[in-house]
Coordinates of N, CA and C in Angstrom, one line a residue:
H123 N -22.6 -23.9 2.5 CA -22.6 -25.3 2.3 C -21.5 -25.9 1.5
I124 N -21.2 -25.2 0.4 CA -20.1 -25.6 -0.4 C -18.8 -25.6 0.3
A125 N -18.5 -24.6 1.1 CA -17.3 -24.5 1.9 C -17.3 -25.7 2.9
Q126 N -18.4 -26.0 3.5 CA -18.4 -27.1 4.5 C -18.0 -28.4 3.8
K127 N -18.6 -28.6 2.6 CA -18.3 -29.9 1.9 C -16.8 -30.0 1.6
R128 N -16.1 -28.8 1.4 CA -14.7 -28.8 1.0 C -13.8 -28.6 2.3
N129 N -14.5 -28.7 3.5 CA -13.8 -28.5 4.8 C -13.0 -27.1 4.8
M130 N -13.6 -26.1 4.3 CA -13.0 -24.7 4.3 C -13.7 -23.9 5.4
R131 N -12.8 -23.1 6.0 CA -13.3 -22.2 7.0 C -13.7 -20.8 6.3
V132 N -14.9 -20.3 6.8 CA -15.4 -19.0 6.2 C -15.7 -18.1 7.3
T133 N -15.1 -16.9 7.2 CA -15.6 -15.8 8.1 C -16.5 -14.9 7.3
M134 N -17.7 -14.7 7.8 CA -18.7 -13.9 7.1 C -18.8 -12.5 7.6
G135 N -19.1 -11.6 6.8 CA -19.2 -10.2 7.1 C -20.6 -9.7 6.8
A136 N -21.0 -8.6 7.5 CA -22.2 -7.9 7.3 C -21.8 -6.5 6.6
W137 N -22.2 -6.4 5.3 CA -22.0 -5.1 4.6 C -22.8 -3.9 5.2
L138 N -22.1 -2.9 5.5 CA -22.9 -1.7 6.0 C -22.8 -0.6 4.9
D139 N -23.9 0.1 4.8 CA -24.0 1.2 3.8 C -24.9 2.3 4.5
T140 N -25.6 3.1 3.7 CA -26.3 4.2 4.2 C -27.8 3.8 4.6
K141 N -28.3 2.7 4.3 CA -29.7 2.3 4.6 C -29.7 1.5 5.8
H142 N -30.3 2.1 6.9 CA -30.3 1.5 8.1 C -31.0 0.1 8.1
H143 N -32.2 0.0 7.5 CA -32.9 -1.3 7.5 C -32.2 -2.4 6.8
E144 N -31.3 -2.1 5.8 CA -30.5 -3.1 5.1 C -29.4 -3.5 5.9
N145 N -28.8 -2.5 6.7 CA -27.7 -2.9 7.6 C -28.2 -3.8 8.7
V146 N -29.3 -3.6 9.3 CA -29.9 -4.5 10.3 C -30.2 -5.8 9.7
E147 N -30.7 -5.9 8.4 CA -31.0 -7.2 7.8 C -29.7 -7.9 7.6
Q148 N -28.7 -7.2 7.2 CA -27.3 -7.9 7.0 C -26.9 -8.5 8.3
I149 N -26.9 -7.8 9.3 CA -26.5 -8.3 10.6 C -27.3 -9.5 11.1
G150 N -28.6 -9.4 10.8 CA -29.5 -10.6 11.1 C -29.1 -11.8 10.4
L151 N -28.8 -11.7 9.1 CA -28.4 -12.9 8.3 C -27.1 -13.5 8.8
L152 N -26.2 -12.6 9.2 CA -24.9 -13.0 9.8 C -25.1 -13.7 11.0
Q153 N -25.9 -13.2 11.9 CA -26.2 -13.8 13.1 C -26.8 -15.2 13.0
Q154 N -27.7 -15.4 12.1 CA -28.3 -16.6 11.8 C -27.2 -17.7 11.3
A155 N -26.4 -17.2 10.4 CA -25.4 -18.2 9.8 C -24.4 -18.6 11.0
I156 N -24.0 -17.7 11.9 CA -23.1 -18.0 13.1 C -23.8 -19.0 14.0
L157 N -25.0 -18.7 14.3 CA -25.7 -19.5 15.3 C -26.0 -20.9 14.7
E158 N -26.1 -21.0 13.5 CA -26.4 -22.3 12.8 C -25.0 -23.1 12.6
G159 N -23.9 -22.4 12.9 CA -22.7 -23.1 12.7 C -22.2 -23.3 11.3
L160 N -22.7 -22.3 10.4 CA -22.3 -22.4 9.0 C -21.0 -21.7 8.7
V161 N -20.7 -20.7 9.6 CA -19.4 -20.0 9.4 C -18.7 -19.8 10.8
E162 N -17.5 -19.2 10.7 CA -16.8 -19.1 11.9 C -17.5 -18.2 13.0
P163 N -17.2 -18.4 14.2 CA -18.0 -17.6 15.3 C -17.4 -16.2 15.5
T164 N -17.3 -15.5 14.3 CA -16.8 -14.1 14.3 C -17.8 -13.3 13.4
A165 N -18.3 -12.2 14.0 CA -19.1 -11.3 13.3 C -18.4 -10.1 12.8
L166 N -18.1 -10.1 11.5 CA -17.3 -9.0 10.9 C -18.3 -7.9 10.4
I167 N -18.4 -6.8 11.1 CA -19.4 -5.8 10.9 C -18.9 -4.7 10.2
G168 N -19.1 -4.5 8.8 CA -18.7 -3.3 8.0 C -17.3 -3.6 7.5
N169 N -17.1 -2.9 6.4 CA -15.8 -3.0 5.7 C -15.3 -1.6 5.2
E170 N -14.3 -1.1 5.9 CA -13.7 0.2 5.6 C -14.8 1.4 5.5
V171 N -15.7 1.2 6.3 CA -16.8 2.3 6.3 C -16.3 3.7 6.8
L172 N -15.4 3.7 7.6 CA -14.8 5.0 8.1 C -13.8 5.5 7.0
L173 N -13.0 4.6 6.5 CA -12.0 5.0 5.5 C -12.7 5.7 4.3
F174 N -13.8 5.2 3.8 CA -14.5 5.7 2.7 C -15.7 6.6 3.1
K175 N -15.8 6.9 4.5 CA -16.7 7.9 5.0 C -18.2 7.5 4.6
R176 N -18.5 6.2 4.8 CA -19.8 5.8 4.5 C -20.7 6.1 5.7
M177 N -20.1 6.2 6.9 CA -20.9 6.5 8.1 C -19.9 7.0 9.1
S178 N -20.5 7.5 10.2 CA -19.6 8.1 11.3 C -19.1 7.0 12.3
F179 N -18.2 7.3 13.1 CA -17.8 6.4 14.1 C -19.0 6.0 15.0
G180 N -19.8 7.0 15.3 CA -20.9 6.8 16.2 C -21.9 5.7 15.6
A181 N -22.1 5.8 14.3 CA -23.1 4.9 13.6 C -22.4 3.5 13.7
L182 N -21.2 3.4 13.3 CA -20.6 2.1 13.3 C -20.6 1.5 14.6
S183 N -20.3 2.3 15.7 CA -20.3 1.7 17.0 C -21.7 1.2 17.4
M184 N -22.8 1.9 16.9 CA -24.1 1.4 17.1 C -24.3 0.0 16.6
Y185 N -23.9 -0.2 15.4 CA -24.0 -1.5 14.8 C -23.1 -2.6 15.4
L186 N -21.9 -2.2 15.9 CA -21.1 -3.1 16.7 C -21.9 -3.5 18.0
D187 N -22.5 -2.6 18.6 CA -23.2 -2.8 19.9 C -24.3 -3.7 19.6
L188 N -25.0 -3.5 18.5 CA -26.2 -4.4 18.1 C -25.8 -5.9 18.0
A189 N -24.7 -6.0 17.4 CA -24.1 -7.4 17.2 C -23.7 -8.0 18.5
K190 N -23.1 -7.2 19.4 CA -22.6 -7.7 20.6 C -23.8 -8.1 21.6
R191 N -24.9 -7.3 21.5 CA -26.1 -7.6 22.3 C -26.9 -8.8 21.8
T192 N -26.8 -9.2 20.5 CA -27.6 -10.2 20.0 C -26.9 -11.6 19.7
L193 N -25.5 -11.5 19.9 CA -24.8 -12.7 19.8 C -24.1 -13.1 21.0
P194 N -23.9 -14.4 21.2 CA -23.3 -14.9 22.5 C -22.0 -14.2 22.8
E195 N -21.7 -14.1 24.1 CA -20.4 -13.5 24.5 C -19.2 -14.1 23.8
E196 N -19.2 -15.4 23.6 CA -18.0 -16.1 23.0 C -17.8 -15.8 21.6
V197 N -18.8 -15.1 20.9 CA -18.6 -14.7 19.5 C -17.9 -13.4 19.4
A198 N -16.9 -13.4 18.6 CA -16.0 -12.2 18.4 C -16.9 -11.3 17.5
V199 N -16.8 -10.0 17.9 CA -17.5 -8.9 17.1 C -16.4 -7.8 16.7
T200 N -16.2 -7.8 15.4 CA -15.1 -7.0 14.9 C -15.6 -6.2 13.7
T201 N -14.6 -5.4 13.1 CA -14.9 -4.7 11.9 C -13.6 -4.8 11.0
A202 N -13.7 -4.5 9.7 CA -12.5 -4.5 8.9 C -12.2 -3.1 8.5
E203 N -11.1 -2.5 9.0 CA -10.8 -1.1 8.8 C -9.3 -1.0 8.6
D204 N -9.0 0.2 7.8 CA -7.7 0.4 7.5 C -6.9 0.8 8.8
A205 N -5.6 0.3 8.8 CA -4.8 0.6 10.0 C -4.7 2.0 10.4
T206 N -4.5 2.9 9.4 CA -4.4 4.3 9.8 C -5.6 4.8 10.4
V207 N -6.8 4.3 10.0 CA -8.1 4.7 10.6 C -8.1 4.3 12.0
L208 N -7.7 3.0 12.3 CA -7.7 2.5 13.6 C -6.9 3.2 14.5
L209 N -5.7 3.7 14.0 CA -4.7 4.4 14.9 C -5.2 5.8 15.2
E210 N -6.0 6.3 14.2 CA -6.6 7.7 14.5 C -7.8 7.6 15.4
N211 N -8.4 6.5 15.5 CA -9.6 6.2 16.2 C -9.5 5.1 17.2
P212 N -8.7 5.2 18.2 CA -8.4 4.1 19.1 C -9.7 3.6 19.8
K213 N -10.7 4.5 19.9 CA -12.0 4.0 20.5 C -12.6 2.9 19.6
L214 N -12.3 2.9 18.4 CA -12.8 1.8 17.5 C -12.2 0.5 17.8
I215 N -10.9 0.5 18.3 CA -10.2 -0.7 18.8 C -10.9 -1.2 20.1
D216 N -11.3 -0.2 20.9 CA -11.9 -0.7 22.2 C -13.3 -1.2 21.9
A217 N -14.0 -0.7 20.8 CA -15.4 -1.1 20.6 C -15.5 -2.5 20.1
Q218 N -14.4 -3.2 19.7 CA -14.4 -4.5 19.1 C -14.3 -5.6 20.2
R219 N -14.9 -6.7 20.1 CA -14.9 -7.7 21.1 C -14.1 -8.9 20.6
H220 N -13.1 -9.2 21.4 CA -12.2 -10.4 21.3 C -11.1 -10.3 20.2
I221 N -11.5 -9.7 19.0 CA -10.7 -9.6 17.8 C -10.7 -8.1 17.4
V222 N -9.5 -7.7 17.0 CA -9.4 -6.3 16.3 C -9.1 -6.7 14.9
G223 N -9.9 -6.2 13.9 CA -9.7 -6.4 12.5 C -8.9 -5.3 11.8
M224 N -7.9 -5.6 11.1 CA -7.2 -4.5 10.4 C -6.9 -4.8 8.9
H225 N -6.8 -3.8 8.1 CA -6.3 -3.9 6.7 C -5.0 -3.0 6.7
H226 N -4.1 -3.4 5.8 CA -3.0 -2.5 5.6 C -2.3 -2.9 4.3
Y227 N -2.1 -1.9 3.4 CA -1.4 -2.1 2.2 C -0.2 -1.2 2.0
P228 N 0.9 -1.7 2.3 CA 2.2 -0.8 2.1 C 2.2 -0.1 0.7
F229 N 1.8 -0.9 -0.4 CA 1.7 -0.4 -1.7 C 0.9 0.9 -1.8
S230 N -0.2 0.9 -1.2 CA -1.2 2.1 -1.3 C -0.6 3.3 -0.6
H231 N 0.4 3.0 0.3 CA 1.0 4.2 1.0 C 2.3 4.6 0.3
G232 N 2.6 4.0 -0.8 CA 3.8 4.4 -1.6 C 5.1 3.8 -1.1
V233 N 5.1 2.8 -0.3 CA 6.2 2.2 0.4 C 7.0 1.3 -0.7
H234 N 8.3 1.5 -0.7 CA 9.1 0.7 -1.6 C 9.1 -0.8 -1.2
I235 N 9.2 -1.7 -2.1 CA 9.2 -3.1 -1.8 C 10.2 -3.5 -0.7
N236 N 11.4 -2.9 -0.8 CA 12.4 -3.3 0.3 C 12.0 -3.0 1.6
D237 N 11.0 -2.0 1.8 CA 10.6 -1.6 3.2 C 9.2 -2.1 3.5
A238 N 8.6 -2.7 2.5 CA 7.1 -3.0 2.7 C 6.7 -3.9 3.9
L239 N 7.4 -5.0 4.1 CA 7.1 -5.9 5.2 C 7.3 -5.1 6.5
Q240 N 8.4 -4.5 6.7 CA 8.7 -3.7 8.0 C 7.6 -2.7 8.2
D241 N 7.1 -2.0 7.1 CA 6.1 -1.0 7.2 C 4.8 -1.7 7.8
F242 N 4.5 -2.9 7.2 CA 3.3 -3.6 7.7 C 3.5 -4.0 9.2
I243 N 4.6 -4.5 9.5 CA 4.9 -5.0 10.9 C 4.8 -3.8 11.9
D244 N 5.3 -2.6 11.5 CA 5.2 -1.4 12.3 C 3.8 -1.1 12.6
H245 N 2.9 -1.1 11.6 CA 1.5 -0.7 11.8 C 0.8 -1.8 12.6
Y246 N 1.1 -3.0 12.4 CA 0.5 -4.2 13.2 C 0.9 -4.0 14.6
N247 N 2.2 -3.8 14.9 CA 2.6 -3.6 16.3 C 2.0 -2.5 17.1
R248 N 1.8 -1.4 16.3 CA 1.1 -0.2 17.0 C -0.3 -0.5 17.3
I249 N -1.0 -1.2 16.4 CA -2.4 -1.6 16.7 C -2.4 -2.7 17.8
K250 N -1.5 -3.6 17.8 CA -1.4 -4.6 18.8 C -1.2 -4.0 20.3
A251 N -0.5 -2.9 20.3 CA -0.2 -2.3 21.6 C -1.4 -1.6 22.2
L252 N -2.3 -1.3 21.3 CA -3.6 -0.6 21.7 C -4.8 -1.6 21.9
S253 N -4.5 -2.9 21.7 CA -5.6 -3.8 21.6 C -6.0 -4.4 23.0
H254 N -5.2 -4.2 24.0 CA -5.5 -4.7 25.4 C -5.7 -6.1 25.4
G255 N -4.7 -6.8 24.7 CA -4.8 -8.3 24.8 C -5.7 -9.0 23.7
K256 N -6.5 -8.2 23.0 CA -7.3 -8.8 22.0 C -6.4 -9.3 20.8
R257 N -6.9 -10.3 20.1 CA -6.2 -10.8 19.0 C -6.3 -9.9 17.8
V258 N -5.3 -9.6 17.1 CA -5.4 -8.7 15.9 C -5.4 -9.6 14.7
V259 N -6.4 -9.5 13.9 CA -6.5 -10.3 12.6 C -6.3 -9.4 11.5
V260 N -5.5 -9.8 10.5 CA -5.3 -9.0 9.3 C -6.3 -9.6 8.2
Y261 N -7.3 -8.8 8.0 CA -8.4 -9.2 7.1 C -8.0 -8.9 5.6
E262 N -7.1 -7.9 5.4 CA -6.6 -7.6 4.0 C -5.2 -7.1 4.0
T263 N -4.4 -7.6 3.1 CA -3.2 -7.1 2.7 C -2.8 -7.7 1.4
G264 N -1.9 -7.1 0.6 CA -1.5 -7.6 -0.7 C -0.7 -6.6 -1.5
W265 N -0.5 -7.0 -2.7 CA 0.4 -6.2 -3.7 C -0.1 -6.4 -5.1
P266 N -0.4 -5.4 -5.9 CA -0.8 -5.7 -7.2 C 0.2 -6.2 -8.2
T267 N -0.1 -6.8 -9.3 CA 0.8 -7.4 -10.2 C 1.0 -6.4 -11.4
S268 N 0.1 -5.4 -11.5 CA 0.2 -4.5 -12.6 C -0.5 -3.2 -12.4
G269 N -0.4 -2.2 -13.2 CA -1.2 -1.0 -13.1 C -0.5 0.2 -12.6
G270 N 0.8 0.2 -12.6 CA 1.6 1.4 -12.4 C 2.2 1.5 -11.0
S271 N 2.3 2.7 -10.4 CA 3.0 2.8 -9.2 C 2.3 3.9 -8.3
V272 N 2.6 3.8 -7.0 CA 2.2 4.8 -6.0 C 3.5 5.2 -5.3
G273 N 4.0 6.4 -5.4 CA 5.2 6.8 -4.7 C 6.3 5.8 -5.2
Q274 N 6.9 5.2 -4.2 CA 8.1 4.2 -4.5 C 7.6 2.9 -4.7
A275 N 6.3 2.6 -4.6 CA 5.7 1.3 -4.7 C 5.4 1.0 -6.1
V276 N 6.0 -0.1 -6.7 CA 5.7 -0.5 -8.1 C 4.9 -1.8 -8.2
A277 N 3.8 -1.7 -9.0 CA 3.0 -2.9 -9.2 C 3.7 -3.8 -10.2
S278 N 4.0 -5.0 -9.8 CA 4.7 -6.0 -10.7 C 4.5 -7.4 -10.2
V279 N 4.7 -8.4 -11.0 CA 4.6 -9.7 -10.5 C 5.7 -10.1 -9.6
E280 N 6.9 -9.5 -9.9 CA 8.1 -9.8 -9.0 C 7.8 -9.3 -7.6
N281 N 7.3 -8.1 -7.5 CA 7.0 -7.4 -6.2 C 5.8 -8.1 -5.5
F282 N 4.8 -8.6 -6.3 CA 3.7 -9.3 -5.8 C 4.2 -10.6 -5.1
L283 N 5.1 -11.3 -5.8 CA 5.6 -12.5 -5.2 C 6.5 -12.3 -4.0
R284 N 7.3 -11.3 -4.0 CA 8.2 -11.0 -2.8 C 7.3 -10.6 -1.6
Y285 N 6.4 -9.7 -1.8 CA 5.6 -9.3 -0.7 C 4.8 -10.4 -0.1
H286 N 4.2 -11.2 -0.9 CA 3.3 -12.2 -0.4 C 4.2 -13.3 0.3
R287 N 5.3 -13.6 -0.2 CA 6.2 -14.6 0.4 C 6.8 -14.1 1.7
E288 N 7.3 -12.9 1.8 CA 7.8 -12.4 3.0 C 6.7 -12.2 4.1
F289 N 5.5 -11.7 3.6 CA 4.4 -11.5 4.6 C 3.9 -12.9 5.2
A290 N 3.8 -13.8 4.3 CA 3.3 -15.2 4.7 C 4.3 -15.8 5.7
A291 N 5.6 -15.7 5.5 CA 6.6 -16.3 6.3 C 6.5 -15.6 7.7
W292 N 6.3 -14.2 7.7 CA 6.3 -13.5 9.0 C 5.0 -13.8 9.7
A293 N 3.9 -13.9 9.0 CA 2.6 -14.3 9.7 C 2.7 -15.7 10.3
H294 N 3.2 -16.6 9.5 CA 3.4 -18.0 10.0 C 4.3 -18.0 11.2
E295 N 5.4 -17.4 11.2 CA 6.4 -17.4 12.3 C 5.8 -16.8 13.6
N296 N 5.0 -15.8 13.4 CA 4.4 -15.1 14.5 C 3.0 -15.4 14.9
E297 N 2.5 -16.4 14.2 CA 1.1 -16.9 14.5 C 0.1 -15.9 14.4
V298 N 0.2 -15.1 13.3 CA -0.9 -14.1 13.0 C -1.8 -14.6 11.9
E299 N -3.1 -14.5 12.3 CA -4.1 -14.9 11.4 C -4.2 -13.9 10.3
A300 N -4.2 -14.2 9.1 CA -4.2 -13.2 8.0 C -4.9 -13.7 6.7
Y301 N -5.5 -12.8 6.0 CA -6.1 -13.1 4.7 C -5.5 -12.2 3.7
L302 N -5.0 -12.8 2.6 CA -4.4 -12.1 1.5 C -5.4 -11.6 0.5
F303 N -5.3 -10.4 0.0 CA -6.2 -9.8 -0.9 C -5.6 -9.8 -2.3
Q304 N -6.1 -10.6 -3.3 CA -7.2 -11.3 -3.3 C -7.1 -12.5 -4.2
L305 N -8.1 -13.3 -4.3 CA -8.0 -14.5 -5.2 C -8.1 -14.2 -6.6
I306 N -9.1 -13.4 -7.1 CA -9.3 -13.1 -8.5 C -9.4 -11.6 -8.8
N307 N -8.7 -11.2 -9.9 CA -8.8 -9.8 -10.3 C -10.2 -9.3 -10.3
E308 N -10.5 -8.0 -10.1 CA -11.7 -7.4 -10.2 C -11.6 -6.2 -11.2
P309 N -11.6 -6.4 -12.5 CA -11.4 -5.4 -13.5 C -12.3 -4.1 -13.4
W310 N -13.5 -4.3 -12.9 CA -14.4 -3.2 -12.7 C -13.9 -2.1 -11.9
K311 N -12.9 -2.5 -11.0 CA -12.5 -1.4 -10.0 C -11.5 -0.4 -10.8
A312 N -11.1 -0.7 -11.9 CA -10.2 0.3 -12.7 C -11.0 1.6 -13.0
Q313 N -12.3 1.5 -13.0 CA -13.1 2.7 -13.4 C -13.0 3.8 -12.3
F314 N -12.5 3.5 -11.1 CA -12.4 4.4 -10.1 C -11.1 5.3 -10.2
G315 N -10.3 5.1 -11.3 CA -9.2 6.0 -11.5 C -7.8 5.4 -11.2
N316 N -7.7 4.3 -10.5 CA -6.4 3.7 -10.3 C -6.3 2.4 -11.0
P317 N -5.6 2.2 -12.0 CA -5.5 1.0 -12.8 C -5.1 -0.2 -12.0
Y318 N -4.2 0.0 -11.0 CA -3.8 -1.1 -10.2 C -4.8 -1.8 -9.4
E319 N -6.0 -1.1 -9.1 CA -7.1 -1.7 -8.4 C -7.6 -2.9 -9.0
A320 N -7.4 -3.1 -10.3 CA -8.0 -4.2 -11.0 C -7.0 -5.4 -11.0
H321 N -5.9 -5.3 -10.3 CA -4.8 -6.3 -10.4 C -4.3 -6.9 -9.1
W322 N -5.1 -7.0 -8.1 CA -4.6 -7.5 -6.9 C -4.6 -9.1 -6.8
G323 N -5.4 -9.7 -7.7 CA -5.6 -11.1 -7.6 C -4.4 -12.0 -7.9
L324 N -4.5 -13.2 -7.3 CA -3.6 -14.3 -7.6 C -3.9 -14.9 -9.0
R325 N -5.2 -14.8 -9.3 CA -5.8 -15.3 -10.6 C -6.3 -14.1 -11.5
N326 N -6.3 -14.4 -12.7 CA -6.9 -13.4 -13.7 C -8.5 -13.5 -13.6
E327 N -9.1 -12.6 -14.1 CA -10.6 -12.5 -14.0 C -11.2 -13.8 -14.6
D328 N -10.6 -14.4 -15.5 CA -11.2 -15.7 -16.1 C -10.8 -16.9 -15.3
G329 N -10.2 -16.7 -14.2 CA -9.8 -17.8 -13.3 C -8.5 -18.4 -13.5
S330 N -7.8 -18.1 -14.6 CA -6.5 -18.6 -14.9 C -5.5 -18.0 -14.0
H331 N -4.4 -18.9 -13.6 CA -3.4 -18.5 -12.6 C -2.4 -17.5 -13.3
K332 N -2.2 -16.3 -12.7 CA -1.3 -15.4 -13.3 C 0.1 -15.9 -13.5
L333 N 0.5 -16.7 -12.5 CA 2.0 -17.1 -12.5 C 2.2 -18.3 -13.5
L334 N 1.1 -18.8 -14.1 CA 1.2 -19.9 -15.0 C 0.9 -19.5 -16.5
T335 N 0.7 -18.2 -16.7 CA 0.2 -17.7 -18.0 C 1.3 -16.7 -18.6

């Protein structure tokens, strides 16, 4: 309702984990929100569940099929998965309806900032070629402002700005729907061993704008 008052579009997802009854409940809540017109007519089922091995491809396919059976044909049914996982599991591309959802972070693959945009485009084009005319939506990409490096990829404000500007220009020119990750830092993620995981946001955890502080 807050988003509607601000004339903002919201794509809602159903979080999937190891408890079947909770997964079904999540999909039911998503279905209700879509049918009531509260969110975009896209059912985003699961987030990187294969990348983090939360479930098998067969289990994820079952939940995608559940959503496809219970939502009108015109509603897109997709998932948010890492580009490398999609390329290794092309049947997952086939299992999605109307939209293929992808994530890709050149930083996480150790790609130098000079090559980052082309690396993203290469992954996008490979998935697009396997999508059989479905629209490919980028649900996550970004670059951290701090926290070290991965291979030749360095987390810095300068690289953050360059990647976001170059990516946004490419997405606009090619009419690619994309979501940048993310609005606000999540400091709790640093506990998982990679300091840069806490620094993907445009804003600091207190809401202040990084580029203005």
